[in-house]
Coordinates of C-alpha atoms in Angstrom, one line a residue:
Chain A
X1 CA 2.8 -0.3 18.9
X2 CA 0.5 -3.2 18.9
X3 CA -0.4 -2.8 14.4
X4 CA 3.0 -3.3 13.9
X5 CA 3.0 -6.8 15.7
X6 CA -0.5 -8.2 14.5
X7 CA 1.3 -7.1 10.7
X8 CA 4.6 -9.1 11.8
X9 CA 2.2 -12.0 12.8
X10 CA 1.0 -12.2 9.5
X11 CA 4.1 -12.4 8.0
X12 CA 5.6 -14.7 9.7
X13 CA 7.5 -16.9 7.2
X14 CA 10.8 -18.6 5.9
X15 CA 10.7 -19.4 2.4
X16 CA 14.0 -21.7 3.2
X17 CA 12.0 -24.0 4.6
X18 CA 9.4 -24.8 1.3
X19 CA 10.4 -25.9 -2.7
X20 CA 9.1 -23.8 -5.6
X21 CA 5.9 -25.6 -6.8
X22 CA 5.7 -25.1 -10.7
X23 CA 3.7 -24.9 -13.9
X24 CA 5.1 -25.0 -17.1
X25 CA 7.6 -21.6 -16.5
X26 CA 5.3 -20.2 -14.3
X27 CA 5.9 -21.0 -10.1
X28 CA 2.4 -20.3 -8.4
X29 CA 3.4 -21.2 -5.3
X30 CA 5.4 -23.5 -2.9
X31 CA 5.1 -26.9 -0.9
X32 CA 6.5 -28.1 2.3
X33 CA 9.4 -30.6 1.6
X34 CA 7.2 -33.5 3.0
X35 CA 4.3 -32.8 1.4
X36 CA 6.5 -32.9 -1.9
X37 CA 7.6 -36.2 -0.9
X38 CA 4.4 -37.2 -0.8
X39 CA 3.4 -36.1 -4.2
X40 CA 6.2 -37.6 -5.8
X41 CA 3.7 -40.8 -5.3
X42 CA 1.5 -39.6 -8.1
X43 CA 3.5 -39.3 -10.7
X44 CA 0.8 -39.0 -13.0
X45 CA 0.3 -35.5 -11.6
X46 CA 3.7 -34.4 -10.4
X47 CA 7.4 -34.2 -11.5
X48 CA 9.2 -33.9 -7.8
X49 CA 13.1 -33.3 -7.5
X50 CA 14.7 -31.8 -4.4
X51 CA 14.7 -28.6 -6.0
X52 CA 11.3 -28.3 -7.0
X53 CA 7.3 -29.7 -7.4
X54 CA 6.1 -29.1 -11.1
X55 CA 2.9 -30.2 -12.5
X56 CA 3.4 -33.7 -15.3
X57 CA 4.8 -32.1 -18.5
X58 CA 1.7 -34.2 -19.7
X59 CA -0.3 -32.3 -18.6
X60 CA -0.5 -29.5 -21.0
X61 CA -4.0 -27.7 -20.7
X62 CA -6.0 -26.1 -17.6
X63 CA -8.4 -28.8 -17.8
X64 CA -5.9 -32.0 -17.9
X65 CA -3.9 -30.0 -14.8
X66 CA -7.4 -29.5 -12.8
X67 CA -8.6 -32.7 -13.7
X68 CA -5.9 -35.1 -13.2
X69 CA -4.3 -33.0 -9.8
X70 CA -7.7 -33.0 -8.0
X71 CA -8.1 -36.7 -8.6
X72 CA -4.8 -37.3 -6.5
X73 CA -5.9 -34.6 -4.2
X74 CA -9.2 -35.6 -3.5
X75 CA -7.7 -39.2 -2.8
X76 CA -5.3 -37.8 0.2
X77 CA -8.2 -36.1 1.4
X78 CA -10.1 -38.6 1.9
X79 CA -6.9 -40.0 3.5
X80 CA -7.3 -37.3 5.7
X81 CA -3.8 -36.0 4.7
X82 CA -5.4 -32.3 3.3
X83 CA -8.1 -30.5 5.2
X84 CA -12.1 -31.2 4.5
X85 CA -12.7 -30.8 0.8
X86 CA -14.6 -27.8 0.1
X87 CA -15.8 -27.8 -3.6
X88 CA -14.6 -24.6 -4.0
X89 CA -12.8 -24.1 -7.0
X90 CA -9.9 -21.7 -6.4
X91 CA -7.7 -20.1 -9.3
X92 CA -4.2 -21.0 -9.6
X93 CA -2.3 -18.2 -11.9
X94 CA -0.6 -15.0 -11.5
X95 CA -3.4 -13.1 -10.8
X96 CA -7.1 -13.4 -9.7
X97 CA -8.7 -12.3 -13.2
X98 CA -6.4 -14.8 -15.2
X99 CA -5.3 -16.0 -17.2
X100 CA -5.5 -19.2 -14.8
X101 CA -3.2 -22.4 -15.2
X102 CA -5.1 -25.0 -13.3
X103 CA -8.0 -24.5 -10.8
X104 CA -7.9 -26.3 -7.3
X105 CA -9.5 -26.7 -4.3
X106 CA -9.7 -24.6 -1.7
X107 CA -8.9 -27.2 1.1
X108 CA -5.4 -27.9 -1.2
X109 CA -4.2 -24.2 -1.7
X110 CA -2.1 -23.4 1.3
X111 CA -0.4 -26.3 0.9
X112 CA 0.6 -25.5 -2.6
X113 CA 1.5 -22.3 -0.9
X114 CA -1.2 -20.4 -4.0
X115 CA -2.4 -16.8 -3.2
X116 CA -5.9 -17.2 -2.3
X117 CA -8.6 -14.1 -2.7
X118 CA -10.8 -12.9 -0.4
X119 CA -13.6 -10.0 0.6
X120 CA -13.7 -8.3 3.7
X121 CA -16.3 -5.7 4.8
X122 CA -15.9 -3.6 7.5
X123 CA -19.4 -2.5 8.4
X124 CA -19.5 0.7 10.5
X125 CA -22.5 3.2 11.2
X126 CA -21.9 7.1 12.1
X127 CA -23.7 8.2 15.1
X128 CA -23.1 11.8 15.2
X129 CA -19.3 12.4 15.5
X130 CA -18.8 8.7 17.1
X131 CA -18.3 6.2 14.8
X132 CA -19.1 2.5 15.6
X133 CA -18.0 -1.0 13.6
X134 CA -19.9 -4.2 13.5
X135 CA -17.6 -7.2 14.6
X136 CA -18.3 -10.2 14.6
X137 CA -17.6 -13.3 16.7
X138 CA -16.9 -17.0 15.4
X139 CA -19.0 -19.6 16.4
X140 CA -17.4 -21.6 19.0
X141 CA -18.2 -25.5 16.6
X142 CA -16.4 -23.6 13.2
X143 CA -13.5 -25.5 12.3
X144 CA -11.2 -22.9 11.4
X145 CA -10.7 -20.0 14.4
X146 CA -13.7 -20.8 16.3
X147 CA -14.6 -18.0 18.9
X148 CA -12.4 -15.4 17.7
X149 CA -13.6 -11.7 16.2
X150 CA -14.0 -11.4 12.5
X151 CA -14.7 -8.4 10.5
X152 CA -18.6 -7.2 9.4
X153 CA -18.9 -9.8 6.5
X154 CA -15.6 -11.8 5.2
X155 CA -15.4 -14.9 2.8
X156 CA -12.5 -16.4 0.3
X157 CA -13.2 -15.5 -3.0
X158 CA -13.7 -18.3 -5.6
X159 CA -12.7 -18.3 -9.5
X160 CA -15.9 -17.5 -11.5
X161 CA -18.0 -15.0 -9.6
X162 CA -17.2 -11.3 -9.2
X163 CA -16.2 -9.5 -6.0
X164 CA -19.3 -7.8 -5.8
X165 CA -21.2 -10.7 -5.9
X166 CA -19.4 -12.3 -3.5
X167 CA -19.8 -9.8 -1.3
X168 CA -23.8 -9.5 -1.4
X169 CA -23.7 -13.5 -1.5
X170 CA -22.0 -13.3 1.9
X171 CA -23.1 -10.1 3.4
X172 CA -26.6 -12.4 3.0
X173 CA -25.7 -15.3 4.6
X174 CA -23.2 -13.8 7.5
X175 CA -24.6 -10.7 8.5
X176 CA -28.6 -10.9 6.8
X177 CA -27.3 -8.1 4.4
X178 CA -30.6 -7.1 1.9
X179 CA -28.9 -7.0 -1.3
X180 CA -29.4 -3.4 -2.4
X181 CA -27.6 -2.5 1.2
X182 CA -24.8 -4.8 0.6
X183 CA -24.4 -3.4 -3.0
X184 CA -23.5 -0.2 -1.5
X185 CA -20.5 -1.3 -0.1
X186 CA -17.4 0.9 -1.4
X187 CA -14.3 -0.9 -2.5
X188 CA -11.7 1.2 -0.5
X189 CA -7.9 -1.1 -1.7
X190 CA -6.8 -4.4 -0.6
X191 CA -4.2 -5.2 1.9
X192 CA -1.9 -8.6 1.5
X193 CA 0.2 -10.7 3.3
X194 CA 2.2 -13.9 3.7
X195 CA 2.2 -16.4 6.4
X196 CA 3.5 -19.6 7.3
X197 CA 0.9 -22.4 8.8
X198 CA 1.6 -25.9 9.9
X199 CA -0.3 -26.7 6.2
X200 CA 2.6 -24.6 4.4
X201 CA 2.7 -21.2 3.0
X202 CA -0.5 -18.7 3.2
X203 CA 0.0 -15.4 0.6
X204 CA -3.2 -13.8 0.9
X205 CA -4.5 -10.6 -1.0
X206 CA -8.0 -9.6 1.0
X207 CA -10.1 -6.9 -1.2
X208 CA -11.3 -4.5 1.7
X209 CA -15.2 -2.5 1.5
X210 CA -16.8 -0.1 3.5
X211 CA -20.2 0.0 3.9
X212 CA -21.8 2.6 6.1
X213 CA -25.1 1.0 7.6
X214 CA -27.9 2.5 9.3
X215 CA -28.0 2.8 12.8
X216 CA -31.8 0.8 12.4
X217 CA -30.0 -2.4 10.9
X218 CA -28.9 -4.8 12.8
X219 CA -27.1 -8.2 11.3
X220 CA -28.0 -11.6 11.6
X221 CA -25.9 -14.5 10.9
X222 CA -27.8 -17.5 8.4
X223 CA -24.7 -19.8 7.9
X224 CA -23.6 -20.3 11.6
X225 CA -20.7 -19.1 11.0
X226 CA -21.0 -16.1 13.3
X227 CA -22.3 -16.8 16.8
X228 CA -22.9 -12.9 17.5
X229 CA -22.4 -9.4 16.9
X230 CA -21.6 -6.6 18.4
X231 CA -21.4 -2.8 17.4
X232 CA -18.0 -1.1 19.1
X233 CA -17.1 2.4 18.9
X234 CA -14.2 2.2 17.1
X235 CA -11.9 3.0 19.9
X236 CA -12.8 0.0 21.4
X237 CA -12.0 -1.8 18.1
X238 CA -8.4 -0.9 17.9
X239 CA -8.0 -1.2 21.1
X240 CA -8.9 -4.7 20.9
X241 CA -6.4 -5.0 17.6
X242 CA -3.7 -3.1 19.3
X243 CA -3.1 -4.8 22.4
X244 CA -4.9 -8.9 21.7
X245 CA -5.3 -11.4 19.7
X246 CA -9.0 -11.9 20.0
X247 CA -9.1 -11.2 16.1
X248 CA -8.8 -13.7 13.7
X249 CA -5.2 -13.1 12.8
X250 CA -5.9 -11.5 9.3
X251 CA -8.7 -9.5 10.2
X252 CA -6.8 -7.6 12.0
X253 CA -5.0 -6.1 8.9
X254 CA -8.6 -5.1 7.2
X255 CA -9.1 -3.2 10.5
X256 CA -5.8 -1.1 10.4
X257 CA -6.4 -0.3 6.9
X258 CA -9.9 0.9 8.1
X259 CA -7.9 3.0 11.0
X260 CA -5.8 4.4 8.5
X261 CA -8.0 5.4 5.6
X262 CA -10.1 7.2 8.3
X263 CA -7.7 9.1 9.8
X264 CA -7.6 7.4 13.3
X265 CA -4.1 6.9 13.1
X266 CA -1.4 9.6 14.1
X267 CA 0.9 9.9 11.3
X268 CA 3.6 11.8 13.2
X269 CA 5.8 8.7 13.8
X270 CA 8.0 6.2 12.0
X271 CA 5.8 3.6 13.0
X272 CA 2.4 5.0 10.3
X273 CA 4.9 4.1 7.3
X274 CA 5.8 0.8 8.2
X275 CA 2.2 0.4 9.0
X276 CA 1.4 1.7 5.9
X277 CA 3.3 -0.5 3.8
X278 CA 3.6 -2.9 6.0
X279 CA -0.6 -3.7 5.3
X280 CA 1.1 -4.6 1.4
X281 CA 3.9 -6.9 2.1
X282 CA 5.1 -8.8 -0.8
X283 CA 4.2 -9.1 -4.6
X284 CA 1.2 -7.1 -6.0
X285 CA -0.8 -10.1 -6.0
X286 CA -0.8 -10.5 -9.4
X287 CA 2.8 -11.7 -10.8
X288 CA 3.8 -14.6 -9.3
X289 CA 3.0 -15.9 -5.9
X290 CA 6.5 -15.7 -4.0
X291 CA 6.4 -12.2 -1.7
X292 CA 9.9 -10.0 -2.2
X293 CA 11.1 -10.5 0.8
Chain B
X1 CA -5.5 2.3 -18.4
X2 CA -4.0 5.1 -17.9
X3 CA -3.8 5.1 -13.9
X4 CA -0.7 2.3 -14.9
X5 CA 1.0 4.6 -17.1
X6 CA 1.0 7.2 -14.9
X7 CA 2.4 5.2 -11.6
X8 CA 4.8 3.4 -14.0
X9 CA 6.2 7.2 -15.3
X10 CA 6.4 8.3 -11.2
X11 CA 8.8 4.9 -11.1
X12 CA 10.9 5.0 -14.1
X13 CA 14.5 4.3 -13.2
X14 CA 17.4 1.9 -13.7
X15 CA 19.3 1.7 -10.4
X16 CA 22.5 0.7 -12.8
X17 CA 23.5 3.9 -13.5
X18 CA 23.9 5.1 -10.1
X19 CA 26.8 4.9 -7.9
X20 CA 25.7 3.7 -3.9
X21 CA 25.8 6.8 -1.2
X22 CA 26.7 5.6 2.0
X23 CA 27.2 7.2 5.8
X24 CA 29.4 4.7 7.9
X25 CA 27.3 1.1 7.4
X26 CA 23.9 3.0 6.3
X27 CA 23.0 3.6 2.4
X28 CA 20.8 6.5 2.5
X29 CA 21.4 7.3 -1.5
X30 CA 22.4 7.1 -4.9
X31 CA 24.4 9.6 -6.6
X32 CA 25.2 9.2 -10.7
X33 CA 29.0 8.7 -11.3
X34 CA 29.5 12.1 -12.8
X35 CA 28.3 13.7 -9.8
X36 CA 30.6 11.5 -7.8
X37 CA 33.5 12.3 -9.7
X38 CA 32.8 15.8 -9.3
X39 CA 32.3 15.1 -5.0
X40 CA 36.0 13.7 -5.1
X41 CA 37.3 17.0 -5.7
X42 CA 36.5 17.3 -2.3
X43 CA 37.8 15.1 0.3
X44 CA 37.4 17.0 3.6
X45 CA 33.9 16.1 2.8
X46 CA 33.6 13.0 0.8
X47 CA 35.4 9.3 0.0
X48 CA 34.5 8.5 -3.7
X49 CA 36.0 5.1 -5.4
X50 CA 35.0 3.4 -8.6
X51 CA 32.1 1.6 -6.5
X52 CA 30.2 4.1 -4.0
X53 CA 30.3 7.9 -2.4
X54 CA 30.4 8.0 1.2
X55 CA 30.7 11.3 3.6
X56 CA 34.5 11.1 4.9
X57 CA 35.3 9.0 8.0
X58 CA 36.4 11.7 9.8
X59 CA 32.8 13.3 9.8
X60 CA 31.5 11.3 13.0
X61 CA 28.9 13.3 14.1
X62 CA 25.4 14.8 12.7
X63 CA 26.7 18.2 12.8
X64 CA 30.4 17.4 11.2
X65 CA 28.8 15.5 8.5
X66 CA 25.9 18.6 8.3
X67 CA 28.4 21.5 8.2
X68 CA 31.1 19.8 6.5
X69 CA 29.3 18.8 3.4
X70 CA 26.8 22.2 3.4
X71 CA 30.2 23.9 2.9
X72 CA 30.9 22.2 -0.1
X73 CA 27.1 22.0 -1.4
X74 CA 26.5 25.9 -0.7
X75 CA 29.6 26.1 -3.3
X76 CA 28.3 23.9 -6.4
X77 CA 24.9 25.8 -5.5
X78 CA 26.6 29.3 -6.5
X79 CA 29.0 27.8 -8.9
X80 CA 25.4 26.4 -11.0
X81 CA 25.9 22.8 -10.2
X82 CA 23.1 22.4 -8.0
X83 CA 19.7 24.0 -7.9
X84 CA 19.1 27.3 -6.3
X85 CA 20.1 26.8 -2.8
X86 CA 16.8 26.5 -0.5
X87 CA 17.3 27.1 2.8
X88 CA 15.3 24.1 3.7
X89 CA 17.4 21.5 5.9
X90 CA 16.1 17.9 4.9
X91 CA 16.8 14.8 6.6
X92 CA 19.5 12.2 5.9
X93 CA 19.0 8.7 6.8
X94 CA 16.6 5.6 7.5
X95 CA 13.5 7.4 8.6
X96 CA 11.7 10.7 8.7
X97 CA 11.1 11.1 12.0
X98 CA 15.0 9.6 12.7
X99 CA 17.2 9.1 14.7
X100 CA 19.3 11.0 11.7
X101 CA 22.6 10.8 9.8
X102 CA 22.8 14.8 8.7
X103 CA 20.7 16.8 7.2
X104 CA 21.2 18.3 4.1
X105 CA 19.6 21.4 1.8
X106 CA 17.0 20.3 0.0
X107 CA 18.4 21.6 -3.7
X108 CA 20.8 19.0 -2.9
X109 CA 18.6 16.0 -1.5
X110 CA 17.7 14.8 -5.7
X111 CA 21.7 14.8 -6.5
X112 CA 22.1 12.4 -3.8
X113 CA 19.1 10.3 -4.4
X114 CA 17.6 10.8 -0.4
X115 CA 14.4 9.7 0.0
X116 CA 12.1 12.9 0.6
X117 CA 9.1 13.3 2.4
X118 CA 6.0 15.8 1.6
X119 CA 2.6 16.6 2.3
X120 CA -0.6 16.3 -0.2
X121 CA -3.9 17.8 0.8
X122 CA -7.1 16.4 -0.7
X123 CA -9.3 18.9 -0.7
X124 CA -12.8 18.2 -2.0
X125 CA -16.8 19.3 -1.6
X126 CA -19.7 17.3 -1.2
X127 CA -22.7 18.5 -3.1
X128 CA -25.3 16.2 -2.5
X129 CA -24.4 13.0 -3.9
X130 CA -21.8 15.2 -6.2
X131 CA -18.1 14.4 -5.0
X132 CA -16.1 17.7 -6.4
X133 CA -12.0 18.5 -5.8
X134 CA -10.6 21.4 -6.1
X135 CA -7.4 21.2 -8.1
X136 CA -4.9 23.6 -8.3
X137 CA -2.7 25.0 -11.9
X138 CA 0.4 26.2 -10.8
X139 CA 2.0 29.6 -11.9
X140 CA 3.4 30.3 -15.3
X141 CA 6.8 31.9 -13.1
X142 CA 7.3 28.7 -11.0
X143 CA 10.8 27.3 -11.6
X144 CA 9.4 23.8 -11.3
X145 CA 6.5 22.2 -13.1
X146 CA 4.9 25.9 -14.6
X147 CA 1.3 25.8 -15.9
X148 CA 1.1 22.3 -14.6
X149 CA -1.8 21.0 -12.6
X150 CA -1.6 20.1 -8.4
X151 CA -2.9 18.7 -5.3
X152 CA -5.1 21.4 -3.8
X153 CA -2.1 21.9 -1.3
X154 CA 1.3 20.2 -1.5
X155 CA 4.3 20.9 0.1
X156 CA 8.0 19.1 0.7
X157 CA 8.7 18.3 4.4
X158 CA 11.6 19.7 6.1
X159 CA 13.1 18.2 9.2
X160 CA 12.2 19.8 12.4
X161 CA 8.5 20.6 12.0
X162 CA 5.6 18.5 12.2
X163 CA 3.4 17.0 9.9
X164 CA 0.4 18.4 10.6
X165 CA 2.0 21.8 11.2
X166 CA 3.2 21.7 7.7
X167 CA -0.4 21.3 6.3
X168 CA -1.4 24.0 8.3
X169 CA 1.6 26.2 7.3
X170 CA 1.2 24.9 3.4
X171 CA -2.4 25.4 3.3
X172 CA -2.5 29.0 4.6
X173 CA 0.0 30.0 1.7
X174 CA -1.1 27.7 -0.8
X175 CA -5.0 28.1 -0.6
X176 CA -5.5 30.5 2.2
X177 CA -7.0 27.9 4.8
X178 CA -8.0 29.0 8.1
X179 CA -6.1 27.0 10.0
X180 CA -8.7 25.7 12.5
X181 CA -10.0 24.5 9.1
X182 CA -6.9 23.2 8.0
X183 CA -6.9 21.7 11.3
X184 CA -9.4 19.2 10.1
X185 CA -7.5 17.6 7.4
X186 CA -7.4 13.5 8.0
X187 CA -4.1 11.9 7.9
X188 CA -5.0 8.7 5.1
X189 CA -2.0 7.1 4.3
X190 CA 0.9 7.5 1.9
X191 CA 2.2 6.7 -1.2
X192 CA 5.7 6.3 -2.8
X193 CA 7.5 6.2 -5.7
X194 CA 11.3 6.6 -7.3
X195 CA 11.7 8.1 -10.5
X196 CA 15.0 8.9 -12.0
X197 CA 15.5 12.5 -13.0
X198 CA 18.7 14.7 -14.9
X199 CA 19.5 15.4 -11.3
X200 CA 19.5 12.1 -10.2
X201 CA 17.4 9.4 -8.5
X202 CA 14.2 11.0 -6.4
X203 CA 12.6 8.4 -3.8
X204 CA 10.3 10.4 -2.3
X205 CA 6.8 9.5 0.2
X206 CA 4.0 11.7 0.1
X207 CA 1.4 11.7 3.4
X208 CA -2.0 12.1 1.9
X209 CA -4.6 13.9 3.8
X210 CA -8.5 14.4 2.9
X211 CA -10.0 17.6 3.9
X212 CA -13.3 18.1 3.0
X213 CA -14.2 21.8 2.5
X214 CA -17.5 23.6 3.1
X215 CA -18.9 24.4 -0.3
X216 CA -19.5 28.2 0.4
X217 CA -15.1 28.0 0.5
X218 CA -13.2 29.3 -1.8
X219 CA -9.1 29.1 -2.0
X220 CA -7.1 31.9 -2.5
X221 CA -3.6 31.3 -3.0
X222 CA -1.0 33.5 -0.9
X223 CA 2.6 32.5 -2.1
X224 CA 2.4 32.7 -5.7
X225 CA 2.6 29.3 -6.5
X226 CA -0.7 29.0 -7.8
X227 CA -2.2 30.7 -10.6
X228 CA -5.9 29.6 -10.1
X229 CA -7.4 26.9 -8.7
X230 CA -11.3 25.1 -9.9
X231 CA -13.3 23.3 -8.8
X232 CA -14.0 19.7 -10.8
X233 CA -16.2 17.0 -10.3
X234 CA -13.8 14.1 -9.6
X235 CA -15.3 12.3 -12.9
X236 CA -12.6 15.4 -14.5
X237 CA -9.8 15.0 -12.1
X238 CA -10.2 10.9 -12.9
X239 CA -10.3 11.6 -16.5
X240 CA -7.6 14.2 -16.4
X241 CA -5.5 11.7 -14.5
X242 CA -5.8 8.9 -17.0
X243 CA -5.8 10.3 -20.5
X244 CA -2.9 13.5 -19.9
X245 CA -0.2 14.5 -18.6
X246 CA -1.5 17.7 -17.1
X247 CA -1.0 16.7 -13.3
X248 CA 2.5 17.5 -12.1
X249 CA 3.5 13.4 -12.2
X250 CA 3.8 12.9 -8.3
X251 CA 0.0 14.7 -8.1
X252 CA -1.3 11.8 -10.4
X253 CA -0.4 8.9 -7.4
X254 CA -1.9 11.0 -4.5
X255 CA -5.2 11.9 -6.9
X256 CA -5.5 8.0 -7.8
X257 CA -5.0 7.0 -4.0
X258 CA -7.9 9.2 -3.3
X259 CA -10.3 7.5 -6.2
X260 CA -9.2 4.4 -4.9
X261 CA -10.4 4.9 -1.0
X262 CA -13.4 6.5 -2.5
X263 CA -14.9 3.5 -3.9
X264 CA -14.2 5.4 -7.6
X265 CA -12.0 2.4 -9.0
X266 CA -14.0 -0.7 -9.8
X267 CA -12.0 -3.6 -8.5
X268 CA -13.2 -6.2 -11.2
X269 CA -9.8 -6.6 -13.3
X270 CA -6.7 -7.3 -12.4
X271 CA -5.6 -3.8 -13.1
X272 CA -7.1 -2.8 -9.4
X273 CA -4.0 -4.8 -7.4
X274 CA -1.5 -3.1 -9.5
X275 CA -2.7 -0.1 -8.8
X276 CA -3.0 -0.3 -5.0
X277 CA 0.6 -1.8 -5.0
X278 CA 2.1 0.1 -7.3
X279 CA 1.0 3.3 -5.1
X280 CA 3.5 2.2 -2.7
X281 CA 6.3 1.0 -4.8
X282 CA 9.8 0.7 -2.8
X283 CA 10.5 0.6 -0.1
X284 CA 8.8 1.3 3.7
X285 CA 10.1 5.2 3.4
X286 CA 11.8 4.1 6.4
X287 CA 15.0 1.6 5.9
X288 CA 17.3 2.6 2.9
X289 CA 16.5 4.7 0.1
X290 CA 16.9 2.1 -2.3
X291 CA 13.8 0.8 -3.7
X292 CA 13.1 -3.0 -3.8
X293 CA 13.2 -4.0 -7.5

C-alpha cells in the first residue's frame, strides 16, 4: 500500500536527535544541536545549555522576542547560514489564531523546528460520473522541489491574514483563480505531519479545500511558480501518489485525504485506519509543537 | 462551542482506575479492578494480580482462549453481571480486520475495555442548494439510549462480516434501504473516541459513510429500533449538535465529521484544529486499545 509509505515519509523523524527550543514555559519547537551552538553566539537573543535553546529572559514581550531574534537571524542569513529571507512573518505560539509569543520568518522556522500553516486546494471538476483533479507541476528554476507535482493551489500561511484570503490571494497568482471562483472553495479538515529535513524539524498542519471548477476553466500560473497543469482523472492521480514520488512529498497527504473523503478508498482493510489517522500524526496543531510520538 | 464539549464528553476517562488486560505480550484492554477481582474467581480462564488481567497461559490458541472465557462470560451474563448476552462474536486484539487474539460476545467487549468497531450512515438530500439529513429518534423500549436521537443508520460491527455488508444489512432494518441503494453509500473516513462508562472503558471507531438519498425517499424503520425518523436541514442537526444533548453522544462525532467535510465549519479560529483532531482521539483503532494520552 503505496499511502501508507508517502504518510511514513512524512514522518520521518527522531526527536533524540534535536533540543527543546523555549519561550518563557512554553516550548514552540526544537533546534538541531549545532544550530544551538551557534545561537549560543547571540546571547542577546538566546539562553543555550545542552538541554535546551530558550529565548533571553530579557526579552519579555512579543515585540522585544521578534525584534531582537530576527536581528541575529537576519545577520546568519546574510551569512548564508539560514535559507533566502522571505519577509514573511510566521507565528510562533501554540496555535495558528494565538495568542502568539514572537513572530519569525519564514526562512528561520524549520530550523526552530515551529509548526508552520498552510492552504492546500485540491481543484477537481466532475465530468459526468468521472471525476478529474487539476495538478500541478513545479517550475523546473523554483528553489524548493523544482519539477515535482503540487496540488491545484497551495501556499504557507502567514500570521495576519485569514485562510480564506490566502487562499483567493494564491488561487490568483498560481492557478489565475477569479476571486468569486476561488471563494467557493469548501474547507473539507486539515491533515498534519512531522518531518525531519537537513534544516531540522518540519511539524506542518496544511488546511485542505475543495473547490469544484468548471469544466470551461482552465488555470494559469502568474507567479512562476507552476510551469504547467494538467487535469487527471483521479485514478491516474492516486496512482501517481500510490506507487512514486513525483509529488512534492506533502502534497501527497492533501491528496489521500481527498481519496478518502470521496470515497475512493476501500475501507475493508487494516490499512484505511492507519491511513486515516495516519493523515493526523502528532499534536492537534494547536498545544505545543512537539508531535506524541 | 459546543462541537468541543461534545468530543470532550465522547473522551472522558481517567486510564488510572483501570487495571491493564493483556493476551500473551498484547494489551488489547482495560478492565476496572472490581471486575478483575471478580475474573479471579476463575482461573481456568483468567490470571489476575494486583497489576493486570490476562487470559490464562494455558489458553494458546484463538479457540481455547474463545471457548474458555465465553464459558465463564455466558455465566456472569445469566447470573446479572454482564449485560444481556448478545450473540454477536466481536473481535479481540490489534486490529479489526486481524490477525485475532479471540473473539468475545459483545455484552462483554465494554467490561474489558476492547476497542469496538461500528458503522454510521450519513444519510442526507440535496434540495437545490438546501443540504437536509435525515436523523433518526430511537424507540422509547430500546435498552440503550431510549428517546435519544441517531445517525440515520448505525450499527456495531461484528467479526466475520464485511463492512459494506453491514451497511447494507443495517440499513435494510434500520431505514428500509434497498440495498442496491444502500449499495451506494461512500466509505469517508472514521472517527474515534474512549469514554469511560459504569461498565468500563469503551474505545470504540466508527466508519463513516455518506449516502445521499433521492428526495422522493422515505425511511421506514424494520427492527424496532427507531421510533421515527425527520428530515432536518443540517443548520438543525448543527444546532442540535452544539447546544444539547439530544444525539446519542457517539452520533454527535460522526454528525460533526460530516459538517466538517461539508465545508459547514468555518476554519477561522483555532477551535477548527481541535475539532478535526479531536475526531480521532487515540489511538490508530489498530495497535492497542489504549488510547494515547
Amino acid at each position: 500500500m503505496g499511502y501508507l509509505d508517502r504518510i511514513a515519509e512524512c514522518n520521518a523523524h527522531d526527536l533524540d536527535g534535536f533540543l527543546p527550543f523555549g519561550i518563557g514555559e512554553a516550548q514552540p519547537g526544537w533546534v538541531r544541536p549545532r544550530f544551538a551552538r551557534r545561537l549560543a553566539d547571540y546571547p542577546e537573543a538566546f539562553a543555550v545549555d545542552e538541554r535546551a535553546v530558550r529565548t533571553a529572559t530579557a526579552l519579555a514581550s512579543f515585540q522585544d522576542r521578534t525584534e531582537t531574534v530576527a536581528a541575529v537571524l537576519r545577520g546568519l542569513s546574510e551569512n548564508g547560514e539560514l535559507g533566502r529571507w522571505r519577509d514573511e512573518a510566521y507565528p510562533v505560539g501554540s496555535s495558528l489564531f494565538g495568542p502568539h509569543l514572537m513572530s519569525m520568518d519564514r526562512s528561520a522556522i524549520p530550523f526552530f523546528g515551529v509548526r508552520a500553516y498552510g492552504v492546500h486546494v485540491n481543484g477537481y471538476v466532475r465530468q459526468g460520473e468521472r471525476l478529474l483533479m487539476w495538478i500541478g507541476r513545479r517550475a523546473d528554476d523554483r528553489p524548493t522541489w523544482p519539477g515535482m507535482l503540487d496540488n491545484f493551489v497551495a501556499g504557507g500561511q502567514p500570521a495576519g491574514i485569514g485562510l480564506m484570503e490566502n487562499v483567493i490571494k494564491e488561487a490568483a497568482e498560481e492557478a489565475g483563480v477569479p476571486k468569486e471562483l476561488a471563494a467557493a472553495a469548501r474547507a473539507v479538515g486539515a491533515v498534519s505531519y512531522c518531518q525531519e529535513t537537513e534544516e531540522g524539524l518540519k511539524p506542518d498542519t496544511m488546511y485542505c479545500y475543495d473547490l469544484e471548477l468548471p469544466t470551461s476553466f482552465v488555470p494559469e500560473n502568474r507567479d512562476g511558480e507552476i510551469a504547467e497543469f494538467h487535469l487527471w482523472p483521479v485514478e491516474r492521480v492516486m496512482e501517481t501518489v500510490a506507487e512514486t514520488r513525483e509529488f512534492k512529498f506533502n502534497c501527497n497527504l492533501v491528496c489521500i485525504d481527498f481519496f478518502v473523503r470521496h470515497g475512493l478508498i476501500d475501507p475493508e482493510s487494516n490499512d484505511y485506519l492507519d491511513i486515516v489517522h495516519g493523515l493526523r500524526r502528532g499534536n492537534s496543531g494547536n498545544a505545543r509543537a512537539a508531535p506524541v510520538l
